Coordinates of C-alpha atoms and ligand atoms in Angstrom, one line a residue:
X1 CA -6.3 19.0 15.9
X2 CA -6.7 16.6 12.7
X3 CA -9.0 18.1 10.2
X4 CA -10.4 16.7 7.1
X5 CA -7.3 16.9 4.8
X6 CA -5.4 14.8 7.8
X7 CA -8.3 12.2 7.1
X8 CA -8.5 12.2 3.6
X9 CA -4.1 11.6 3.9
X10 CA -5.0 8.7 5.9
X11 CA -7.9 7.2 3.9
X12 CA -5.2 7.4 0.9
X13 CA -2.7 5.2 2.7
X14 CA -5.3 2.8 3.4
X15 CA -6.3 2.8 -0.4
X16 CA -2.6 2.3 -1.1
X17 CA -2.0 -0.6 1.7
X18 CA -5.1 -2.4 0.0
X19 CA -3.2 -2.4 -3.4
X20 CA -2.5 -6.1 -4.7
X21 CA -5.0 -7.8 -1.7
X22 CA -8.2 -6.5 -2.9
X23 CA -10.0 -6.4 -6.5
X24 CA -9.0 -3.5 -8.7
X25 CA -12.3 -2.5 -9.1
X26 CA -12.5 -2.1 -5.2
X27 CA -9.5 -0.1 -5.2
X28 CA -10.7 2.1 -8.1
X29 CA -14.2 3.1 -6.0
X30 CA -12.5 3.7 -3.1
X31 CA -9.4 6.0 -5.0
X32 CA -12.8 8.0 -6.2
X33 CA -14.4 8.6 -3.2
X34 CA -10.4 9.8 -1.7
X35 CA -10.7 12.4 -5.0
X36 CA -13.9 13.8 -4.7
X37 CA -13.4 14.1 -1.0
X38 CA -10.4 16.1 -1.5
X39 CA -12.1 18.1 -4.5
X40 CA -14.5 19.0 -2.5
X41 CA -13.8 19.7 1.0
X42 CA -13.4 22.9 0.4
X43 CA -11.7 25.7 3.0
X44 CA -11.4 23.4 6.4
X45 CA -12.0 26.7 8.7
X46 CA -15.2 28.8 9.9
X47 CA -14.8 31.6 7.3
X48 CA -16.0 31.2 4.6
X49 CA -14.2 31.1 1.8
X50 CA -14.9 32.6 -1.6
X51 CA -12.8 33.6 -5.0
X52 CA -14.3 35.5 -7.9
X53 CA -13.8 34.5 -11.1
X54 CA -14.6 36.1 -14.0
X55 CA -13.4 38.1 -17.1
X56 CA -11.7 41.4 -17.1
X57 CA -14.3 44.3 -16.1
X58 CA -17.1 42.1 -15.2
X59 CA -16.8 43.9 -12.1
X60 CA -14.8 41.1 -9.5
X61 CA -12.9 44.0 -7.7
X62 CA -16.0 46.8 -7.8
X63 CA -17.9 43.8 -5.8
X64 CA -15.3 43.3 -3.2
X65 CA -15.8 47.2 -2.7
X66 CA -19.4 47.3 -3.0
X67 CA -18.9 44.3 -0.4
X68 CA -16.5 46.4 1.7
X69 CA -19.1 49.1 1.4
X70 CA -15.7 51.5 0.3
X71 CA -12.9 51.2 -2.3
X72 CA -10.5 48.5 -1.3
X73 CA -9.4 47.0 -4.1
X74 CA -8.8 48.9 -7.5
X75 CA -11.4 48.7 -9.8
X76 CA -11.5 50.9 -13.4
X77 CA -11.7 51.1 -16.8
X78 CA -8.4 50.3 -17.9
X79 CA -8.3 46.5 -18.9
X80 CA -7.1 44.4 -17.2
X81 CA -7.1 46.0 -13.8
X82 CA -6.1 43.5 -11.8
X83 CA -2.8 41.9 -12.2
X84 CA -2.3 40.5 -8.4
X85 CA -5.1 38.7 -6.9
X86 CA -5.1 40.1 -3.9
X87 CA -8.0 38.9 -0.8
X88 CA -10.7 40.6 1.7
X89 CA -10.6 38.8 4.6
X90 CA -11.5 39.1 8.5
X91 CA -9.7 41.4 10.1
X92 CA -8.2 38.8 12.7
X93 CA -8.2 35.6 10.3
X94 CA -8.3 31.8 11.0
X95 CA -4.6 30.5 10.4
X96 CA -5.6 28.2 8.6
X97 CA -7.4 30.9 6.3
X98 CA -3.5 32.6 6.2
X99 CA -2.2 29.0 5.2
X100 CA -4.3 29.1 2.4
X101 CA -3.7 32.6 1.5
X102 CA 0.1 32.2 1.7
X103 CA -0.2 28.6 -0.3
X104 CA -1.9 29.8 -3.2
X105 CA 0.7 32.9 -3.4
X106 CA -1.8 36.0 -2.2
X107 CA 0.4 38.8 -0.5
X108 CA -2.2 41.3 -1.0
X109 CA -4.4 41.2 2.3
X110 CA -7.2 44.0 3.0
X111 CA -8.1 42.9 6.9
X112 CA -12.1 43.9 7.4
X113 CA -14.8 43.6 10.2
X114 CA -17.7 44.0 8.1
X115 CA -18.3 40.5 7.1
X116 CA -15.9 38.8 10.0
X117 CA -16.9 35.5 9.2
X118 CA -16.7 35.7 5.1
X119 CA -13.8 35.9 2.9
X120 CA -13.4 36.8 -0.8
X121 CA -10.2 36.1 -2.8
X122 CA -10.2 38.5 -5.8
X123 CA -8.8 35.8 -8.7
X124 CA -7.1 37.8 -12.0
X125 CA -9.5 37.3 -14.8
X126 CA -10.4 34.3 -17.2
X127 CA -9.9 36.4 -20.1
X128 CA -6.0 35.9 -21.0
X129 CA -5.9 33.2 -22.9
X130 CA -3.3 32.6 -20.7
X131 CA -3.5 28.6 -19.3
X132 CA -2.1 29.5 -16.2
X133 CA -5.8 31.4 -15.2
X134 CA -7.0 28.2 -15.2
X135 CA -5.0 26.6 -13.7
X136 CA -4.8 29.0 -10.5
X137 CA -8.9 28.4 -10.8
X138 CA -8.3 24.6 -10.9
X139 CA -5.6 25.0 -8.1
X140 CA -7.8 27.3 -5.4
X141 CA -10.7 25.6 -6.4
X142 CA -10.5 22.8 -4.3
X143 CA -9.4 25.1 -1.5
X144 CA -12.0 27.5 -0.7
X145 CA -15.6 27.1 -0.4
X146 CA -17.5 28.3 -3.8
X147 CA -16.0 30.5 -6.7
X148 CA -18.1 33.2 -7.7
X149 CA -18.1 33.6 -11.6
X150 CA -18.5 36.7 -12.3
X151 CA -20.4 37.4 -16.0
X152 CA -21.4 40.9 -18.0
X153 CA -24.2 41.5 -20.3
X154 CA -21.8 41.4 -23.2
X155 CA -20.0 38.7 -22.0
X156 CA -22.0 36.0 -20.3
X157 CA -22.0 33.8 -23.0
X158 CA -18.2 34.5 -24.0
X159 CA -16.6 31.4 -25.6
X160 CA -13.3 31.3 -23.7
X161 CA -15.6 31.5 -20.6
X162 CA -17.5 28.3 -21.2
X163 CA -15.1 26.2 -23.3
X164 CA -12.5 27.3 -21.2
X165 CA -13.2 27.2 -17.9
X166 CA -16.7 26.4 -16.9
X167 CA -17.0 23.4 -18.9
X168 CA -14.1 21.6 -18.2
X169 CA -14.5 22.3 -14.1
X170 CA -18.3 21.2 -14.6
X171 CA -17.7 18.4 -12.0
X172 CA -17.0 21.4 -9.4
X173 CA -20.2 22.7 -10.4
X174 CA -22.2 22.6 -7.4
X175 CA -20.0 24.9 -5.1
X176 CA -20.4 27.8 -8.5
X177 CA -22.7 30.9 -7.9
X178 CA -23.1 32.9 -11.0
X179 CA -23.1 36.8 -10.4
X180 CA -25.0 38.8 -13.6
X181 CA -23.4 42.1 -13.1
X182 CA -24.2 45.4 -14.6
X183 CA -27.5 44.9 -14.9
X184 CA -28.1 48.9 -14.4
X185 CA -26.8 48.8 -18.3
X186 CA -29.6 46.6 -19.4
X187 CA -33.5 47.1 -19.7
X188 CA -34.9 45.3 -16.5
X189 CA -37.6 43.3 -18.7
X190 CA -33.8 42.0 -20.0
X191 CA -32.7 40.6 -17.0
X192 CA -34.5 37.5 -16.4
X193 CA -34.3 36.4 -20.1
X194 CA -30.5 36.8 -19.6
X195 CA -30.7 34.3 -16.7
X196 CA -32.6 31.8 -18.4
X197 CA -29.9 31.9 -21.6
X198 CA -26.9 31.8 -19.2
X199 CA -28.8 28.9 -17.2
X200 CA -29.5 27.0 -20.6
X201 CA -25.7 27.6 -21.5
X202 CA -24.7 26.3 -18.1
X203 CA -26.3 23.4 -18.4
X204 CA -24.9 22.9 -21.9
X205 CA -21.7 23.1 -20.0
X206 CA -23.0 20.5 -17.2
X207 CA -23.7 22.9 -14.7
X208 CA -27.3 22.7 -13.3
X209 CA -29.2 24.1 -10.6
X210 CA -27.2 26.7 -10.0
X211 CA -28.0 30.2 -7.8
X212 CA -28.1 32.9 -10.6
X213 CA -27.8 36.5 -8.5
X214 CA -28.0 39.6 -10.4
X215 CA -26.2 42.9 -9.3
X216 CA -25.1 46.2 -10.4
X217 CA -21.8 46.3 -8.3
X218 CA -20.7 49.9 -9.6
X219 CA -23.6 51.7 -11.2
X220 CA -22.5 55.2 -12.1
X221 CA -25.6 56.5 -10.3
X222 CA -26.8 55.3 -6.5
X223 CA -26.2 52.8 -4.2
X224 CA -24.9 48.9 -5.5
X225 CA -27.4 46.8 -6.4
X226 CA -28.1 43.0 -5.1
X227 CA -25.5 42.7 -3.0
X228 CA -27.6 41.8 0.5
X229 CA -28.9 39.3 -1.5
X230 CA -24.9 38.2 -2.8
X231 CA -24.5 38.1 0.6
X232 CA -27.0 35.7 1.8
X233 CA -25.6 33.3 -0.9
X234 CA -22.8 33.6 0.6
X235 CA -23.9 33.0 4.3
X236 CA -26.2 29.6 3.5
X237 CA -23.1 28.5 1.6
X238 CA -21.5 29.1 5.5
X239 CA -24.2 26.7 6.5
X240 CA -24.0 24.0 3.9
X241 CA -20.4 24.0 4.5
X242 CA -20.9 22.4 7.9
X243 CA -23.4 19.7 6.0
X244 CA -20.9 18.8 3.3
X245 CA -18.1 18.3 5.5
X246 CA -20.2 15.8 7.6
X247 CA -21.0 14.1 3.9
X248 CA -17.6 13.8 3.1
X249 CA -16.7 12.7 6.6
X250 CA -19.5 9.6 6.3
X251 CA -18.6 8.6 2.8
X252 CA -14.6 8.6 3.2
X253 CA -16.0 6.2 6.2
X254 CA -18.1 3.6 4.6
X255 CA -15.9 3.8 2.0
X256 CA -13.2 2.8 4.3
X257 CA -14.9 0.0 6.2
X258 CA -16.3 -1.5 2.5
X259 CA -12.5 -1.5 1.7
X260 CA -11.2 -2.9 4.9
X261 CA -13.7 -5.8 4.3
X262 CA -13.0 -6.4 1.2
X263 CA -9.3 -6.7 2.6
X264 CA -10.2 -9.5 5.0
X265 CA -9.7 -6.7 8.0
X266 CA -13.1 -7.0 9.9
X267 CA -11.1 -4.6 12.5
X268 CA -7.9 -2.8 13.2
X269 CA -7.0 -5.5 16.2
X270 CA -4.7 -7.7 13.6
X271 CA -4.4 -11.4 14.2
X272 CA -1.7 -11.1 16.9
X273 CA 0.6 -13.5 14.7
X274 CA 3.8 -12.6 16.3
X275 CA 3.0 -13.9 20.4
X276 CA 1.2 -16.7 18.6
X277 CA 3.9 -18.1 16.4
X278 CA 6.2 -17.5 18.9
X279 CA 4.6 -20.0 21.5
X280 CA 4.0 -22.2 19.0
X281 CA 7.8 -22.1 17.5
X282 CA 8.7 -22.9 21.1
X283 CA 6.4 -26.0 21.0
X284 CA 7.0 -27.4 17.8
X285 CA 11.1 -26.9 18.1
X286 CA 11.3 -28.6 21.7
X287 CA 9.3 -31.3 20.5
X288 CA 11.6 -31.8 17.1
X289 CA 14.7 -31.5 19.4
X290 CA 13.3 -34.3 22.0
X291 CA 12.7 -36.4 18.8
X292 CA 16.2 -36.1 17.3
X293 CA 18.0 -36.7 20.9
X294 CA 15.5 -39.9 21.4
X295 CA 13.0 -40.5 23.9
X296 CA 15.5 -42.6 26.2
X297 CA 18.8 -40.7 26.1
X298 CA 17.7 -38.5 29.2
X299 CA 17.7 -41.7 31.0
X300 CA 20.5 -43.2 29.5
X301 CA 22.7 -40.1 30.2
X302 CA 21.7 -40.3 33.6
X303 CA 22.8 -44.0 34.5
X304 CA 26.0 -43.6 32.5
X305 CA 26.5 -40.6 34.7
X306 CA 26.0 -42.2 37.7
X307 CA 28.8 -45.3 36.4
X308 CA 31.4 -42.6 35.5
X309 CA 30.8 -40.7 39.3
X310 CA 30.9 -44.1 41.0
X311 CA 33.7 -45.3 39.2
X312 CA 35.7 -41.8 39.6
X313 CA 35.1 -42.2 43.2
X314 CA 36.5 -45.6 43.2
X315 CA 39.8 -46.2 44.0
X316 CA 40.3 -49.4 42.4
X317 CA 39.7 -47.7 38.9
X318 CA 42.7 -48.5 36.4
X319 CA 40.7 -46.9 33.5
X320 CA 38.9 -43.4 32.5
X321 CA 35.2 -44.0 32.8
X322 CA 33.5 -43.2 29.4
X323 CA 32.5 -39.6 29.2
X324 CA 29.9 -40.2 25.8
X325 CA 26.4 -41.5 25.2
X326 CA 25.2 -43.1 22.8
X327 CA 22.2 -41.5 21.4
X328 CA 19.1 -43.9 20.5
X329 CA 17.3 -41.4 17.8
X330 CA 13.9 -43.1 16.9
X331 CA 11.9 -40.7 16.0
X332 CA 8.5 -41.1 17.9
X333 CA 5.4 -38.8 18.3
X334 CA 7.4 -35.3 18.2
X335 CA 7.6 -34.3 15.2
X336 CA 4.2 -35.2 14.5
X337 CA 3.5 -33.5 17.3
X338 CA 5.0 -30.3 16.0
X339 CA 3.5 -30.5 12.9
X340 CA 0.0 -31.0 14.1
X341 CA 1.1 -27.4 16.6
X342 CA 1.7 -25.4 13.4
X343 CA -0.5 -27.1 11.2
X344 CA -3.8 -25.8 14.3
X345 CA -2.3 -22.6 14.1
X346 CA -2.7 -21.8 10.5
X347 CA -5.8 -22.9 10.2
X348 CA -7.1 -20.9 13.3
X349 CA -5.2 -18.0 11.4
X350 CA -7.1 -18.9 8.3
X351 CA -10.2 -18.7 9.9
X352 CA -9.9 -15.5 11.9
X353 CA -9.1 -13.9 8.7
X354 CA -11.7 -15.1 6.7
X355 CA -11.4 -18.0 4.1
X356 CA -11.7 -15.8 0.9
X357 CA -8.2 -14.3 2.0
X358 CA -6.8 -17.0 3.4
X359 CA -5.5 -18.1 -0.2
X360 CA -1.6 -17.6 0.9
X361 CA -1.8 -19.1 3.8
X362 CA -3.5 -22.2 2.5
X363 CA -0.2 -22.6 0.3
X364 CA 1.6 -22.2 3.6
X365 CA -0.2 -24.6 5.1
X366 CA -0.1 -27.6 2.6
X367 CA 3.8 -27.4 2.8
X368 CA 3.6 -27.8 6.7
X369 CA 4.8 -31.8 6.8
X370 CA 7.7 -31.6 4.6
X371 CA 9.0 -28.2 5.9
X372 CA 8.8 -29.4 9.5
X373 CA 10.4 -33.0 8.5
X374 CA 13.2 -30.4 6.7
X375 CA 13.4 -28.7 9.4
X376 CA 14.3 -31.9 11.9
X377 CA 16.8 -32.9 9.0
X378 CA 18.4 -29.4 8.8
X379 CA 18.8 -29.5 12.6
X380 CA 20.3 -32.8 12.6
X381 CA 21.9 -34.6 15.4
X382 CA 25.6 -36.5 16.6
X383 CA 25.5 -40.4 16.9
X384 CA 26.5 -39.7 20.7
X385 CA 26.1 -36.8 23.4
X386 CA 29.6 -35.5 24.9
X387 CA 28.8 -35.8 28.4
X388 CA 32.2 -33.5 29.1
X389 CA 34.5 -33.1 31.8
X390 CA 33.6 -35.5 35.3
X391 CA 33.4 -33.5 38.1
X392 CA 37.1 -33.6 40.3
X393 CA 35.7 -33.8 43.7
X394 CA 34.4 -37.3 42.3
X395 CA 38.1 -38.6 42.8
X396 CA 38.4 -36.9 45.9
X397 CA 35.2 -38.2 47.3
X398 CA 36.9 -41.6 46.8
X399 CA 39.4 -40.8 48.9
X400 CA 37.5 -39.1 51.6
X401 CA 34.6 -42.1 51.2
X402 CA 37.0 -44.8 53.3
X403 CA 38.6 -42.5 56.0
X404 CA 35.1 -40.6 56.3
X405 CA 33.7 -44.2 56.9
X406 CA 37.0 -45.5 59.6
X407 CA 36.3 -42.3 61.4
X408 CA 32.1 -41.9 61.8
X409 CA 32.6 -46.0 63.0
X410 CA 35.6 -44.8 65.0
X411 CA 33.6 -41.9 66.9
X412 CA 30.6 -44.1 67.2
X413 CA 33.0 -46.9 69.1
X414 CA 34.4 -44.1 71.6
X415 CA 30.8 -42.7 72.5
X416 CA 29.7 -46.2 73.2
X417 CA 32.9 -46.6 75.7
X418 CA 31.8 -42.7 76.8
X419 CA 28.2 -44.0 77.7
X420 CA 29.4 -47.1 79.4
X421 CA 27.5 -49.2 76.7
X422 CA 28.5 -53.1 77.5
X423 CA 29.4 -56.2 75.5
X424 CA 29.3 -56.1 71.9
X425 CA 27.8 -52.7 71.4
X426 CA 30.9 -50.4 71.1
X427 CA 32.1 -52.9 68.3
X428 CA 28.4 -53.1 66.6
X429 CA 27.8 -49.4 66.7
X430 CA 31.2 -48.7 64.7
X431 CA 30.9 -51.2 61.6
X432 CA 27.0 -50.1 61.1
X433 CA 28.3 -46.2 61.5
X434 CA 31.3 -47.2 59.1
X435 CA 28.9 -49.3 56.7
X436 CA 26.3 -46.5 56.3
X437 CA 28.8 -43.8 56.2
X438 CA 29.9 -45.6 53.2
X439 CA 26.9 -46.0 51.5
X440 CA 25.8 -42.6 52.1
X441 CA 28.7 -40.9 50.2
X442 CA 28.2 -43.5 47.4
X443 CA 24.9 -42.9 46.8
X444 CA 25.7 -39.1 47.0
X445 CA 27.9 -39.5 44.2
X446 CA 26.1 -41.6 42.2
X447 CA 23.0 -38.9 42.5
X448 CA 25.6 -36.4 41.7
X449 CA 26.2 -38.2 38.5
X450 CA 23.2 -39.3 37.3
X451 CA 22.4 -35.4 37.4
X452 CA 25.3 -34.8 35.1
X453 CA 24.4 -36.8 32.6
X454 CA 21.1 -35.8 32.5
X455 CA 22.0 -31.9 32.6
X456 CA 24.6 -32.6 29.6
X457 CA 21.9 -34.2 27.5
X458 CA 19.0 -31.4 28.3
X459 CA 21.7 -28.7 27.4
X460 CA 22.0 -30.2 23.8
X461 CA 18.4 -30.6 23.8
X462 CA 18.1 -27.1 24.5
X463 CA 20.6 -26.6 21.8
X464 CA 18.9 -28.5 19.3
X465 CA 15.6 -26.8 19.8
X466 CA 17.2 -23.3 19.5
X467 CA 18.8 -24.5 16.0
X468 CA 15.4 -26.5 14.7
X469 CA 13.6 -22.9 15.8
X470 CA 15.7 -21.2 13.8
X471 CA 15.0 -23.4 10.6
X472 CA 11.4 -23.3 11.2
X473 CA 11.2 -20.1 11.4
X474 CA 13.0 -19.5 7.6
X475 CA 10.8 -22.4 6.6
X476 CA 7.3 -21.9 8.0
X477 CA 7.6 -18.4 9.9
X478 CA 8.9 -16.3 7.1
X479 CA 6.5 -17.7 4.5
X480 CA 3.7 -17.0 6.7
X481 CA 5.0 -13.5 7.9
X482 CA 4.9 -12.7 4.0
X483 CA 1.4 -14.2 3.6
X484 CA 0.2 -12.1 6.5
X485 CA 2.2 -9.1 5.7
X486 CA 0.3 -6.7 3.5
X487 CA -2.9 -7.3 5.1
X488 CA -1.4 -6.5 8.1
X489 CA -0.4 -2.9 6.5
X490 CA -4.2 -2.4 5.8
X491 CA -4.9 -3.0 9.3
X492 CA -2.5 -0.4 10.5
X493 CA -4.1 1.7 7.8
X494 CA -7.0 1.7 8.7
X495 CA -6.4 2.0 12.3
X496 CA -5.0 5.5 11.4
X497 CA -7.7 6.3 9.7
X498 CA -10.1 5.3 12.8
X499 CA -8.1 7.8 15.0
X500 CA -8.5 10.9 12.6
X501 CA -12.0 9.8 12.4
X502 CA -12.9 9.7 15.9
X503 CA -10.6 13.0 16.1
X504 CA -12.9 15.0 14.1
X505 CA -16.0 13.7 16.0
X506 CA -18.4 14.5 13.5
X507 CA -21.3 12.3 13.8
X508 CA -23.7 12.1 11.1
Ligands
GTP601 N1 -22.3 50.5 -14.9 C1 -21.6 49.6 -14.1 N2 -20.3 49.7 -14.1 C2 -19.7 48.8 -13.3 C3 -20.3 47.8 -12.6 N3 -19.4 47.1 -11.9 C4 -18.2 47.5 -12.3 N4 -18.3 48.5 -13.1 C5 -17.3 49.3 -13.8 O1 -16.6 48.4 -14.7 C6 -15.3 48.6 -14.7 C7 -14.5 47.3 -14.4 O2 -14.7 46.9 -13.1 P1 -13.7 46.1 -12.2 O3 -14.3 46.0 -10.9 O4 -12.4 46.8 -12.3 O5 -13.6 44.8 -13.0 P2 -12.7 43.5 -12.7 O6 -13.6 42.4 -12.9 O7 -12.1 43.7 -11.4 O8 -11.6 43.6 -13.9 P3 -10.2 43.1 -13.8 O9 -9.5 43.5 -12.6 O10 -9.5 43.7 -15.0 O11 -10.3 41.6 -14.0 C8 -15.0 49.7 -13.7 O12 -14.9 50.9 -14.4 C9 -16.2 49.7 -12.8 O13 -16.5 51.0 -12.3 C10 -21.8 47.8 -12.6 O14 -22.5 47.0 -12.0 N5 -22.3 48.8 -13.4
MG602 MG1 -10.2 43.7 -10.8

């Protein structure tokens, strides 16, 4: 099942195929809405996801206890306490929830069925000055649905907090809650006007708006304080989850389309180039090829054919019967006809993609004449067509073609005796049988020939037309191919991305 990461992977390829056919500007908008989206998309699961942040002894681990309602994770005086983040999460948890967990490197794993549907990753603290804090903040960050900073009287305003960390992850701001801990220390008139100066130094760091929660996590008398209401935080942020993901969902989308558009790709359907040129190629290079072998040479071949059978069959012959003919190449309305074929094609392409893109194939296009004219000369032709080899049974008919005719006439003169037939007819019957015996096999032959001349000529044509194919393919095909090529990638792109999309079936 494809989740929002798979659709953010996709919506990155599509950026990327758009690179070079779209403006960079385009590009640049689209590439933001891919980064936010994946800043932002937070734990892809139903639990909800949490890690506390905060400095050493604000009270992070004596929250996940007061959360757990008993000691799970070690919380004391001694500073720092914790030196592995460890996590509190659902007794049976979401594997995508143990992805996570194993990804950012968290062995430590306290199983609970308080809060089944809530998880809370217990960060170390912000207080080393130690870059790599930050960096496992910036790293899980993206990851998990809202870090909880965690702040102390003393502390809330701490430099290395704000300047450090807060600051430069303003742009995260909006999945921050703020926890004002220990508050049991300080006089409760205190409290609020410690909300207001943390809010005014948030917002001095960029962070508005935010949910300001005050608790007293570990208070060394009674029960915690605030934490039903850390707990609703935590639950609407369950809620808004489902909201945000939709948002991301719809904007990775428009973006999409806006960029697919701007592409010339109204669709992911594609222009079905390859069947069309391929027709087309078959048109344009049978009509070169009849060109270069002339009009007339069909016909020609045929009645020189039909010489060379008759004068195989004859006996008389003293000398071979020519086995060439001559070809009569004047180039009529083929290869304007093939040129007007591809010269249709591109512009139909041109227009199905839209003329703002069609820029490359408009250079194709005004090179049509002289590459198909290049094309007929690269193919090229022979002077004469090598009819080959005369059938032998030619020679043999000749023989055959007098005693066939003597013995039809003679059978017809026997069944006339046979019938009792009187006077001349006996006589009458065998010269006609003889004559059209004769003529019979003649003009058998001569049809025999006439179709070998013909055949020899259409196999060259065929010929021909498979070599003037070839050229037009390097000249025109390739060219076009090229033209057609990266927005062709963008299509496929974006067909991915449709599939994901429709995948996650989130409808806004
Ligand atoms: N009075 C009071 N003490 C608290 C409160 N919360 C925590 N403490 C105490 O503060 C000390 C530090 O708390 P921890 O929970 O260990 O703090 P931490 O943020 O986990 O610290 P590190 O693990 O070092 O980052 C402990 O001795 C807690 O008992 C609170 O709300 N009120
Ligand atoms: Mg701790």
């Amino acid at each position: 099942m494809p989740d929002l990461r798979d659709l953010i992977d996709r919506f990155d390829r599509l950026v990327a195929s758009a690179h070079g056919l779209v403006p960079d500007s385009a590009l640049e908008n689209a590439a933001r809405v891919g980064r936010r989206a994946r800043d932002r998309r937070g734990f892809l699961g139903d639990t909800v996801v949490v890690a506390l942040a905060g400095g050493t002894g604000s009270g992070k681990s004596s929250l996940i206890n007061a959360l757990a309602g008993e000691v799970v994770a070690e919380s004391g005086a001694q500073r720092p306490t914790t030196f592995e983040p460890l996590a509190w999460i659902p007794a049976n948890p979401e594997p995508g929830l143990v992805r996570l967990l194993d990804s950012i490197g968290i062995s430590e794993r306290i199983g609970q069925d308080r809060l089944p549907w809530l998880a809370v990753i217990d960060l170390p603290d912000t207080d080393s000055v130690s870059e790599d804090n930050r960096a496992t903040v910036e790293r899980v960050l993206p990851l998990v649905d809202a870090v909880v900073w965690v702040v102390d009287p003393e502390k809330y305003q701490d430099r290395v907090l704000h300047e450090r960390f807060l600051a430069p992850l303003a742009r995260h701001g909006d999945r921050f809650v703020f926890v004002l801990n220990h508050i049991d220390r300080i006089d409760a008139a205190d409290v609020d006007q410690m909300r207001l100066d943390l809010a005014e130094s948030l917002e001095a760091d960029g962070i508005v708006g935010r949910t300001i929660l005050t608790t007293a996590a570990d208070p060394p008398l009674g029960a915690p304080i605030g934490i039903e209401e850390l707990i609703d935080a935590m639950r609407s942020l369950g809620d808004a989850k489902v909201v945000v993901e939709r948002r991301l969902i719809a904007d990775l989308e428009d973006a999409a389309i806006r960029l697919a558009r701007s592409a010339g790709v109204e669709d992911a359907s594609g222009t079905g180039f390859n069947s069309r040129w391929q027709e087309v190629l078959t048109t344009a290079s049978e009509a070169l090829a009849s060109d270069l072998l002339g009009p007339d040479t069909i016909g020609e071949a045929g009645r020189v054919g039909s010489r060379v059978a008759r004068l195989s069959a004859s006996i008389r012959a003293r000398s071979a019967p020519p086995s060439t003919v001559a070809v009569s190449a004047s180039p009529a309305g083929g290869t304007r006809a093939a040129i007007d074929t591809v010269d249709l094609m591109i512009s139909e392409l041109a227009d199905a993609i839209g003329s703002e893109h069609a820029g490359p194939l408009r250079e194709v296009r005004h090179d049509v004449e002289p590459q198909v004219r290049g094309a007929a000369v690269s193919t090229g032709t022979a002077a004469e067509v090598d009819l080959g080899e005369p059938p032998s049974w030619w020679k043999t008919a000749g023989f055959v073609r007098p005693v066939a005719a003597v013995a039809v006439g003679s059978v017809c003169h026997w069944l006339a005796n046979v019938f009792e037939l009187g006077g001349p007819i006996p006589i009458v019957a065998a010269v006609v049988a003889a004559v059209a015996t004769w003529l019979a096999v003649g003009a058998f032959v001569s049809a025999s020939g006439r179709n070998w001349g013909s055949s020899a000529v259409l196999r060259q044509r065929e010929h021909l037309a498979g070599v003037a194919g070839r050229e037009l393919d390097r000249r025109i095909g390739r060219p076009l191919r090229d033209a057609l090529r990266v927005r062709a990638s963008v299509g496929a792109a974006m067909t991915e991305f449709e599939l994901v999309r429709s995948a996650l079936g989130a409808d806004d």
